[in-house]
Amino acid sequence: DAGVIQSPRHEVTEMGQEVTLRCKPISGHDYLFWYRQTMMRGLELLIYFNNNVPIDDSGMPEDRFSAKMPNASFSTLKIQPSEPRDSAVYFCASSLKRPAVAFFGQGTRLTVV
Amino acid sequence: GNSVTQMEGPVTLSEEAFLTINCTYTATGYPSLFWYVQYPGEGLQLLLKATKADDKGSNKGFEATYRKETTSFHLEKGSVQVSDSAVYFCALSDYGGSQGNLIFGKGTKLSVKP
């Protein structure tokens, strides 16, 4: 398996624009996580899915953020409208329930100017 | 709720020095514990894990023992190398508890000088 695949690797956008980050989890994994990493706040869990169903989205910072998982092999994280404070590295990870080892993608570095 | 607390960095050591990075946790159930490592420009990758009390996880010379009595999972290595320079994250998962997610500490940056 190619591992967790995220796209794009880098994204630069202007404030107010819509941004969509994409993730393809490892085949067969039934959990998918979205994390945000910044110097100030470290690694924050935004939302996670189990069998394509959102289980906990309490980490989503505000209504500008939304995430979907239409099928077992694809998820998106959308920010609309984007703001400079959304600049961060966004990671997607997937895992099985047992063992609960998460495999991370290489991340998307988002810069909002 | 579940949480993980690890020592703040950065930690700077000379090559061949002994490393300890402290990690303690709070959990309502019986979590599995992990150490992940992040090299510059990359995602996190699993370093080692332990799934029950008194288990010892080990990999690449790193070790950590699951201590239920002290709710700790400290990372140790007897002799660090320059190539160990990275950010280390302690984490727990508690799929059997009310929070079926994966929670990370804030990370500890390790720099090893030759």
PDB file of C-alpha atoms in Angstrom:
ATOM      1  CA  ASP A   1       0.000   0.000   0.000  1.00  0.00           C
ATOM      2  CA  ALA A   2       1.190   3.521  -0.764  1.00  0.00           C
ATOM      3  CA  GLY A   3       0.300   4.794   2.680  1.00  0.00           C
ATOM      4  CA  VAL A   4      -1.926   7.754   3.468  1.00  0.00           C
ATOM      5  CA  ILE A   5      -1.930  10.158   0.554  1.00  0.00           C
ATOM      6  CA  GLN A   6      -2.656  13.844   0.997  1.00  0.00           C
ATOM      7  CA  SER A   7      -2.988  16.522  -1.621  1.00  0.00           C
ATOM      8  CA  PRO A   8      -1.870  19.117  -2.265  1.00  0.00           C
ATOM      9  CA  ARG A   9       1.468  19.122  -0.408  1.00  0.00           C
ATOM     10  CA  HIS A  10       1.558  22.903  -0.390  1.00  0.00           C
ATOM     11  CA  GLU A  11      -1.211  25.441  -0.802  1.00  0.00           C
ATOM     12  CA  VAL A  12      -0.943  29.206  -0.841  1.00  0.00           C
ATOM     13  CA  THR A  13      -4.184  31.113  -1.023  1.00  0.00           C
ATOM     14  CA  GLU A  14      -5.550  34.546  -0.369  1.00  0.00           C
ATOM     15  CA  MET A  15      -7.687  35.401   2.601  1.00  0.00           C
ATOM     16  CA  GLY A  16     -11.348  34.784   1.901  1.00  0.00           C
ATOM     17  CA  GLN A  17     -10.798  32.019  -0.614  1.00  0.00           C
ATOM     18  CA  GLU A  18     -12.094  28.489  -0.213  1.00  0.00           C
ATOM     19  CA  VAL A  19      -9.497  25.794   0.426  1.00  0.00           C
ATOM     20  CA  THR A  20     -10.039  22.055   0.058  1.00  0.00           C
ATOM     21  CA  LEU A  21      -7.572  19.524   1.407  1.00  0.00           C
ATOM     22  CA  ARG A  22      -7.794  15.903   0.319  1.00  0.00           C
ATOM     23  CA  CYS A  23      -6.895  12.588   1.899  1.00  0.00           C
ATOM     24  CA  LYS A  24      -6.849   8.982   0.774  1.00  0.00           C
ATOM     25  CA  PRO A  25      -6.502   6.633   3.751  1.00  0.00           C
ATOM     26  CA  ILE A  26      -4.879   3.232   3.741  1.00  0.00           C
ATOM     27  CA  SER A  27      -7.215   0.646   2.271  1.00  0.00           C
ATOM     28  CA  GLY A  28      -9.076  -1.298   4.945  1.00  0.00           C
ATOM     29  CA  HIS A  29      -8.543   1.237   7.709  1.00  0.00           C
ATOM     30  CA  ASP A  30     -11.781   2.162   9.431  1.00  0.00           C
ATOM     31  CA  TYR A  31     -10.659   5.284  11.308  1.00  0.00           C
ATOM     32  CA  LEU A  32      -9.628   8.554   9.713  1.00  0.00           C
ATOM     33  CA  PHE A  33      -8.303  11.590  11.565  1.00  0.00           C
ATOM     34  CA  TRP A  34      -7.637  15.198  10.590  1.00  0.00           C
ATOM     35  CA  TYR A  35      -5.016  17.082  12.622  1.00  0.00           C
ATOM     36  CA  ARG A  36      -3.656  20.604  12.472  1.00  0.00           C
ATOM     37  CA  GLN A  37      -0.099  21.393  13.544  1.00  0.00           C
ATOM     38  CA  THR A  38       1.227  24.846  14.443  1.00  0.00           C
ATOM     39  CA  MET A  39       4.190  26.025  16.449  1.00  0.00           C
ATOM     40  CA  MET A  40       1.960  27.697  18.991  1.00  0.00           C
ATOM     41  CA  ARG A  41      -0.643  24.987  19.562  1.00  0.00           C
ATOM     42  CA  GLY A  42       1.162  21.806  18.592  1.00  0.00           C
ATOM     43  CA  LEU A  43      -0.829  18.924  17.099  1.00  0.00           C
ATOM     44  CA  GLU A  44      -4.587  19.381  17.420  1.00  0.00           C
ATOM     45  CA  LEU A  45      -7.230  16.807  16.533  1.00  0.00           C
ATOM     46  CA  LEU A  46      -9.872  18.495  14.403  1.00  0.00           C
ATOM     47  CA  ILE A  47     -12.238  15.639  13.618  1.00  0.00           C
ATOM     48  CA  TYR A  48     -12.250  11.894  13.238  1.00  0.00           C
ATOM     49  CA  PHE A  49     -14.393   9.387  11.367  1.00  0.00           C
ATOM     50  CA  ASN A  50     -15.214   5.756  12.012  1.00  0.00           C
ATOM     51  CA  ASN A  51     -16.520   3.803   9.018  1.00  0.00           C
ATOM     52  CA  ASN A  52     -17.059   7.116   7.175  1.00  0.00           C
ATOM     53  CA  VAL A  53     -19.215   8.560   9.963  1.00  0.00           C
ATOM     54  CA  PRO A  54     -17.991  11.653  11.845  1.00  0.00           C
ATOM     55  CA  ILE A  55     -17.637  10.690  15.501  1.00  0.00           C
ATOM     56  CA  ASP A  56     -16.140  13.741  17.156  1.00  0.00           C
ATOM     57  CA  ASP A  57     -15.793  17.146  15.540  1.00  0.00           C
ATOM     58  CA  SER A  58     -15.326  19.093  18.752  1.00  0.00           C
ATOM     59  CA  GLY A  59     -11.860  20.115  17.624  1.00  0.00           C
ATOM     60  CA  MET A  60     -13.078  21.906  14.526  1.00  0.00           C
ATOM     61  CA  PRO A  61     -12.279  25.529  15.302  1.00  0.00           C
ATOM     62  CA  GLU A  62     -15.388  27.141  13.851  1.00  0.00           C
ATOM     63  CA  ASP A  63     -18.083  26.899  11.232  1.00  0.00           C
ATOM     64  CA  ARG A  64     -15.658  27.881   8.516  1.00  0.00           C
ATOM     65  CA  PHE A  65     -14.230  24.380   8.762  1.00  0.00           C
ATOM     66  CA  SER A  66     -16.052  21.337   7.452  1.00  0.00           C
ATOM     67  CA  ALA A  67     -15.009  17.752   6.748  1.00  0.00           C
ATOM     68  CA  LYS A  68     -16.595  14.962   4.766  1.00  0.00           C
ATOM     69  CA  MET A  69     -15.919  11.339   4.079  1.00  0.00           C
ATOM     70  CA  PRO A  70     -18.185  10.260   1.234  1.00  0.00           C
ATOM     71  CA  ASN A  71     -16.633   6.805   1.034  1.00  0.00           C
ATOM     72  CA  ALA A  72     -13.991   4.650   2.677  1.00  0.00           C
ATOM     73  CA  SER A  73     -11.217   5.819   0.383  1.00  0.00           C
ATOM     74  CA  PHE A  74     -11.593   9.585   0.399  1.00  0.00           C
ATOM     75  CA  SER A  75     -12.000  12.495   2.775  1.00  0.00           C
ATOM     76  CA  THR A  76     -11.895  16.270   2.430  1.00  0.00           C
ATOM     77  CA  LEU A  77     -11.314  19.129   4.827  1.00  0.00           C
ATOM     78  CA  LYS A  78     -12.686  22.429   3.598  1.00  0.00           C
ATOM     79  CA  ILE A  79     -12.084  25.921   4.911  1.00  0.00           C
ATOM     80  CA  GLN A  80     -14.421  28.619   3.658  1.00  0.00           C
ATOM     81  CA  PRO A  81     -13.568  31.456   3.907  1.00  0.00           C
ATOM     82  CA  SER A  82      -9.915  31.027   4.793  1.00  0.00           C
ATOM     83  CA  GLU A  83      -8.076  33.395   7.147  1.00  0.00           C
ATOM     84  CA  PRO A  84      -4.368  33.985   7.806  1.00  0.00           C
ATOM     85  CA  ARG A  85      -4.658  32.302  11.218  1.00  0.00           C
ATOM     86  CA  ASP A  86      -5.581  29.062   9.440  1.00  0.00           C
ATOM     87  CA  SER A  87      -2.006  28.821   8.186  1.00  0.00           C
ATOM     88  CA  ALA A  88      -0.650  25.507   9.462  1.00  0.00           C
ATOM     89  CA  VAL A  89       0.284  22.007   8.414  1.00  0.00           C
ATOM     90  CA  TYR A  90      -2.761  19.779   8.144  1.00  0.00           C
ATOM     91  CA  PHE A  91      -2.280  16.042   8.585  1.00  0.00           C
ATOM     92  CA  CYS A  92      -4.564  13.195   7.756  1.00  0.00           C
ATOM     93  CA  ALA A  93      -4.078   9.828   9.456  1.00  0.00           C
ATOM     94  CA  SER A  94      -5.816   6.483   9.327  1.00  0.00           C
ATOM     95  CA  SER A  95      -5.867   3.411  11.521  1.00  0.00           C
ATOM     96  CA  LEU A  96      -7.546   0.179  12.371  1.00  0.00           C
ATOM     97  CA  LYS A  97      -9.273  -0.148  15.706  1.00  0.00           C
ATOM     98  CA  ARG A  98      -6.928  -2.961  16.663  1.00  0.00           C
ATOM     99  CA  PRO A  99      -4.039  -2.297  16.771  1.00  0.00           C
ATOM    100  CA  ALA A 100      -4.650   1.411  17.128  1.00  0.00           C
ATOM    101  CA  VAL A 101      -1.569   2.516  15.247  1.00  0.00           C
ATOM    102  CA  ALA A 102      -2.120   5.654  13.206  1.00  0.00           C
ATOM    103  CA  PHE A 103      -0.409   6.097   9.852  1.00  0.00           C
ATOM    104  CA  PHE A 104       0.084   9.692   8.840  1.00  0.00           C
ATOM    105  CA  GLY A 105       0.221  11.342   5.472  1.00  0.00           C
ATOM    106  CA  GLN A 106       2.998  13.805   4.688  1.00  0.00           C
ATOM    107  CA  GLY A 107       0.732  16.740   5.383  1.00  0.00           C
ATOM    108  CA  THR A 108      -0.489  19.796   3.525  1.00  0.00           C
ATOM    109  CA  ARG A 109       1.262  23.039   4.337  1.00  0.00           C
ATOM    110  CA  LEU A 110      -1.358  25.767   4.048  1.00  0.00           C
ATOM    111  CA  THR A 111      -0.420  29.422   3.861  1.00  0.00           C
ATOM    112  CA  VAL A 112      -3.184  32.021   3.808  1.00  0.00           C
ATOM    113  CA  VAL A 113      -1.976  35.476   2.862  1.00  0.00           C
TER     114      VAL A 113
ATOM    115  CA  GLY B   1     -11.299  13.255  29.640  1.00  0.00           C
ATOM    116  CA  ASN B   2      -8.172  11.643  28.263  1.00  0.00           C
ATOM    117  CA  SER B   3      -4.988  13.678  28.022  1.00  0.00           C
ATOM    118  CA  VAL B   4      -1.250  13.376  27.559  1.00  0.00           C
ATOM    119  CA  THR B   5       1.421  15.585  29.121  1.00  0.00           C
ATOM    120  CA  GLN B   6       5.029  15.429  28.024  1.00  0.00           C
ATOM    121  CA  MET B   7       8.073  17.425  28.960  1.00  0.00           C
ATOM    122  CA  GLU B   8       8.614  20.597  27.046  1.00  0.00           C
ATOM    123  CA  GLY B   9      11.642  21.001  24.914  1.00  0.00           C
ATOM    124  CA  PRO B  10      13.760  21.679  23.220  1.00  0.00           C
ATOM    125  CA  VAL B  11      16.190  19.074  24.464  1.00  0.00           C
ATOM    126  CA  THR B  12      19.780  19.399  23.256  1.00  0.00           C
ATOM    127  CA  LEU B  13      22.229  16.550  23.794  1.00  0.00           C
ATOM    128  CA  SER B  14      25.646  15.539  22.616  1.00  0.00           C
ATOM    129  CA  GLU B  15      26.050  12.379  20.578  1.00  0.00           C
ATOM    130  CA  GLU B  16      26.130   9.202  22.734  1.00  0.00           C
ATOM    131  CA  ALA B  17      24.373  10.907  25.650  1.00  0.00           C
ATOM    132  CA  PHE B  18      21.477   9.262  27.511  1.00  0.00           C
ATOM    133  CA  LEU B  19      17.989  10.442  26.616  1.00  0.00           C
ATOM    134  CA  THR B  20      14.833  10.577  28.711  1.00  0.00           C
ATOM    135  CA  ILE B  21      11.632  12.282  27.596  1.00  0.00           C
ATOM    136  CA  ASN B  22       8.921  12.169  30.230  1.00  0.00           C
ATOM    137  CA  CYS B  23       5.290  11.427  29.415  1.00  0.00           C
ATOM    138  CA  THR B  24       2.311  11.050  31.730  1.00  0.00           C
ATOM    139  CA  TYR B  25      -1.284  10.409  30.831  1.00  0.00           C
ATOM    140  CA  THR B  26      -4.824  10.624  32.112  1.00  0.00           C
ATOM    141  CA  ALA B  27      -7.368   8.124  30.856  1.00  0.00           C
ATOM    142  CA  THR B  28     -10.725   6.816  31.952  1.00  0.00           C
ATOM    143  CA  GLY B  29     -10.298   3.387  30.408  1.00  0.00           C
ATOM    144  CA  TYR B  30      -7.360   1.138  29.557  1.00  0.00           C
ATOM    145  CA  PRO B  31      -5.481   2.971  26.844  1.00  0.00           C
ATOM    146  CA  SER B  32      -2.773   1.874  24.508  1.00  0.00           C
ATOM    147  CA  LEU B  33       0.300   4.119  24.603  1.00  0.00           C
ATOM    148  CA  PHE B  34       2.550   5.211  21.779  1.00  0.00           C
ATOM    149  CA  TRP B  35       5.606   7.229  20.904  1.00  0.00           C
ATOM    150  CA  TYR B  36       5.658   8.799  17.466  1.00  0.00           C
ATOM    151  CA  VAL B  37       8.563  10.594  15.820  1.00  0.00           C
ATOM    152  CA  GLN B  38       8.430  13.405  13.283  1.00  0.00           C
ATOM    153  CA  TYR B  39      11.462  14.172  11.155  1.00  0.00           C
ATOM    154  CA  PRO B  40      11.677  17.590   9.493  1.00  0.00           C
ATOM    155  CA  GLY B  41       9.197  18.044   6.660  1.00  0.00           C
ATOM    156  CA  GLU B  42       7.504  14.703   7.253  1.00  0.00           C
ATOM    157  CA  GLY B  43       4.426  13.297   8.918  1.00  0.00           C
ATOM    158  CA  LEU B  44       4.477  11.444  12.199  1.00  0.00           C
ATOM    159  CA  GLN B  45       5.504   7.821  12.220  1.00  0.00           C
ATOM    160  CA  LEU B  46       5.179   5.216  14.918  1.00  0.00           C
ATOM    161  CA  LEU B  47       8.317   4.642  16.972  1.00  0.00           C
ATOM    162  CA  LEU B  48       7.035   2.154  19.556  1.00  0.00           C
ATOM    163  CA  LYS B  49       3.917   1.115  21.429  1.00  0.00           C
ATOM    164  CA  ALA B  50       2.610  -0.716  24.484  1.00  0.00           C
ATOM    165  CA  THR B  51      -0.914  -1.990  24.854  1.00  0.00           C
ATOM    166  CA  LYS B  52      -1.162  -2.985  28.527  1.00  0.00           C
ATOM    167  CA  ALA B  53       0.407  -2.315  31.900  1.00  0.00           C
ATOM    168  CA  ASP B  54       4.050  -3.356  32.308  1.00  0.00           C
ATOM    169  CA  ASP B  55       4.506  -3.846  28.573  1.00  0.00           C
ATOM    170  CA  LYS B  56       7.771  -2.478  27.214  1.00  0.00           C
ATOM    171  CA  GLY B  57       7.833  -1.083  23.711  1.00  0.00           C
ATOM    172  CA  SER B  58      11.168  -0.893  21.917  1.00  0.00           C
ATOM    173  CA  ASN B  59      12.521   0.077  18.522  1.00  0.00           C
ATOM    174  CA  LYS B  60      15.772   1.489  17.114  1.00  0.00           C
ATOM    175  CA  GLY B  61      17.344   1.520  20.586  1.00  0.00           C
ATOM    176  CA  PHE B  62      14.444   3.459  22.114  1.00  0.00           C
ATOM    177  CA  GLU B  63      12.417   1.976  24.948  1.00  0.00           C
ATOM    178  CA  ALA B  64       9.356   2.918  26.998  1.00  0.00           C
ATOM    179  CA  THR B  65       7.534   0.974  29.719  1.00  0.00           C
ATOM    180  CA  TYR B  66       3.797   1.292  30.370  1.00  0.00           C
ATOM    181  CA  ARG B  67       3.557   2.138  34.109  1.00  0.00           C
ATOM    182  CA  LYS B  68      -0.058   2.068  35.243  1.00  0.00           C
ATOM    183  CA  GLU B  69       0.780   2.902  38.869  1.00  0.00           C
ATOM    184  CA  THR B  70       2.455   6.166  37.876  1.00  0.00           C
ATOM    185  CA  THR B  71       0.431   6.681  34.660  1.00  0.00           C
ATOM    186  CA  SER B  72       3.674   7.182  32.771  1.00  0.00           C
ATOM    187  CA  PHE B  73       5.326   6.096  29.541  1.00  0.00           C
ATOM    188  CA  HIS B  74       8.765   7.716  29.527  1.00  0.00           C
ATOM    189  CA  LEU B  75      10.935   7.395  26.423  1.00  0.00           C
ATOM    190  CA  GLU B  76      14.586   6.420  26.891  1.00  0.00           C
ATOM    191  CA  LYS B  77      17.620   5.730  24.742  1.00  0.00           C
ATOM    192  CA  GLY B  78      21.019   4.851  26.061  1.00  0.00           C
ATOM    193  CA  SER B  79      23.127   6.532  23.372  1.00  0.00           C
ATOM    194  CA  VAL B  80      21.603   9.061  20.992  1.00  0.00           C
ATOM    195  CA  GLN B  81      22.854   9.794  17.498  1.00  0.00           C
ATOM    196  CA  VAL B  82      22.683  12.904  15.353  1.00  0.00           C
ATOM    197  CA  SER B  83      20.121  11.092  13.197  1.00  0.00           C
ATOM    198  CA  ASP B  84      17.758  10.924  16.213  1.00  0.00           C
ATOM    199  CA  SER B  85      17.206  14.677  15.968  1.00  0.00           C
ATOM    200  CA  ALA B  86      13.452  15.034  15.528  1.00  0.00           C
ATOM    201  CA  VAL B  87      10.243  15.880  17.391  1.00  0.00           C
ATOM    202  CA  TYR B  88       8.889  13.108  19.624  1.00  0.00           C
ATOM    203  CA  PHE B  89       5.210  12.781  20.500  1.00  0.00           C
ATOM    204  CA  CYS B  90       3.653  10.706  23.243  1.00  0.00           C
ATOM    205  CA  ALA B  91       0.112   9.545  22.474  1.00  0.00           C
ATOM    206  CA  LEU B  92      -2.709   7.393  23.765  1.00  0.00           C
ATOM    207  CA  SER B  93      -5.707   5.720  22.225  1.00  0.00           C
ATOM    208  CA  ASP B  94      -8.706   4.498  24.096  1.00  0.00           C
ATOM    209  CA  TYR B  95     -11.059   2.924  21.612  1.00  0.00           C
ATOM    210  CA  GLY B  96     -12.787   1.029  24.376  1.00  0.00           C
ATOM    211  CA  GLY B  97     -13.563   4.139  26.352  1.00  0.00           C
ATOM    212  CA  SER B  98     -15.880   7.018  25.711  1.00  0.00           C
ATOM    213  CA  GLN B  99     -13.323   8.771  23.562  1.00  0.00           C
ATOM    214  CA  GLY B 100     -12.359   6.497  20.718  1.00  0.00           C
ATOM    215  CA  ASN B 101      -9.674   8.721  19.352  1.00  0.00           C
ATOM    216  CA  LEU B 102      -5.934   9.244  19.345  1.00  0.00           C
ATOM    217  CA  ILE B 103      -4.619  11.989  21.597  1.00  0.00           C
ATOM    218  CA  PHE B 104      -1.120  13.460  21.358  1.00  0.00           C
ATOM    219  CA  GLY B 105       1.090  15.401  23.679  1.00  0.00           C
ATOM    220  CA  LYS B 106       2.544  18.680  22.447  1.00  0.00           C
ATOM    221  CA  GLY B 107       5.784  17.131  21.289  1.00  0.00           C
ATOM    222  CA  THR B 108       9.391  17.439  22.438  1.00  0.00           C
ATOM    223  CA  LYS B 109      12.035  18.604  20.019  1.00  0.00           C
ATOM    224  CA  LEU B 110      15.342  16.768  20.337  1.00  0.00           C
ATOM    225  CA  SER B 111      18.557  18.116  18.846  1.00  0.00           C
ATOM    226  CA  VAL B 112      21.657  15.938  18.973  1.00  0.00           C
ATOM    227  CA  LYS B 113      25.010  17.636  18.370  1.00  0.00           C
ATOM    228  CA  PRO B 114      28.059  15.762  17.063  1.00  0.00           C
TER     229      PRO B 114
END
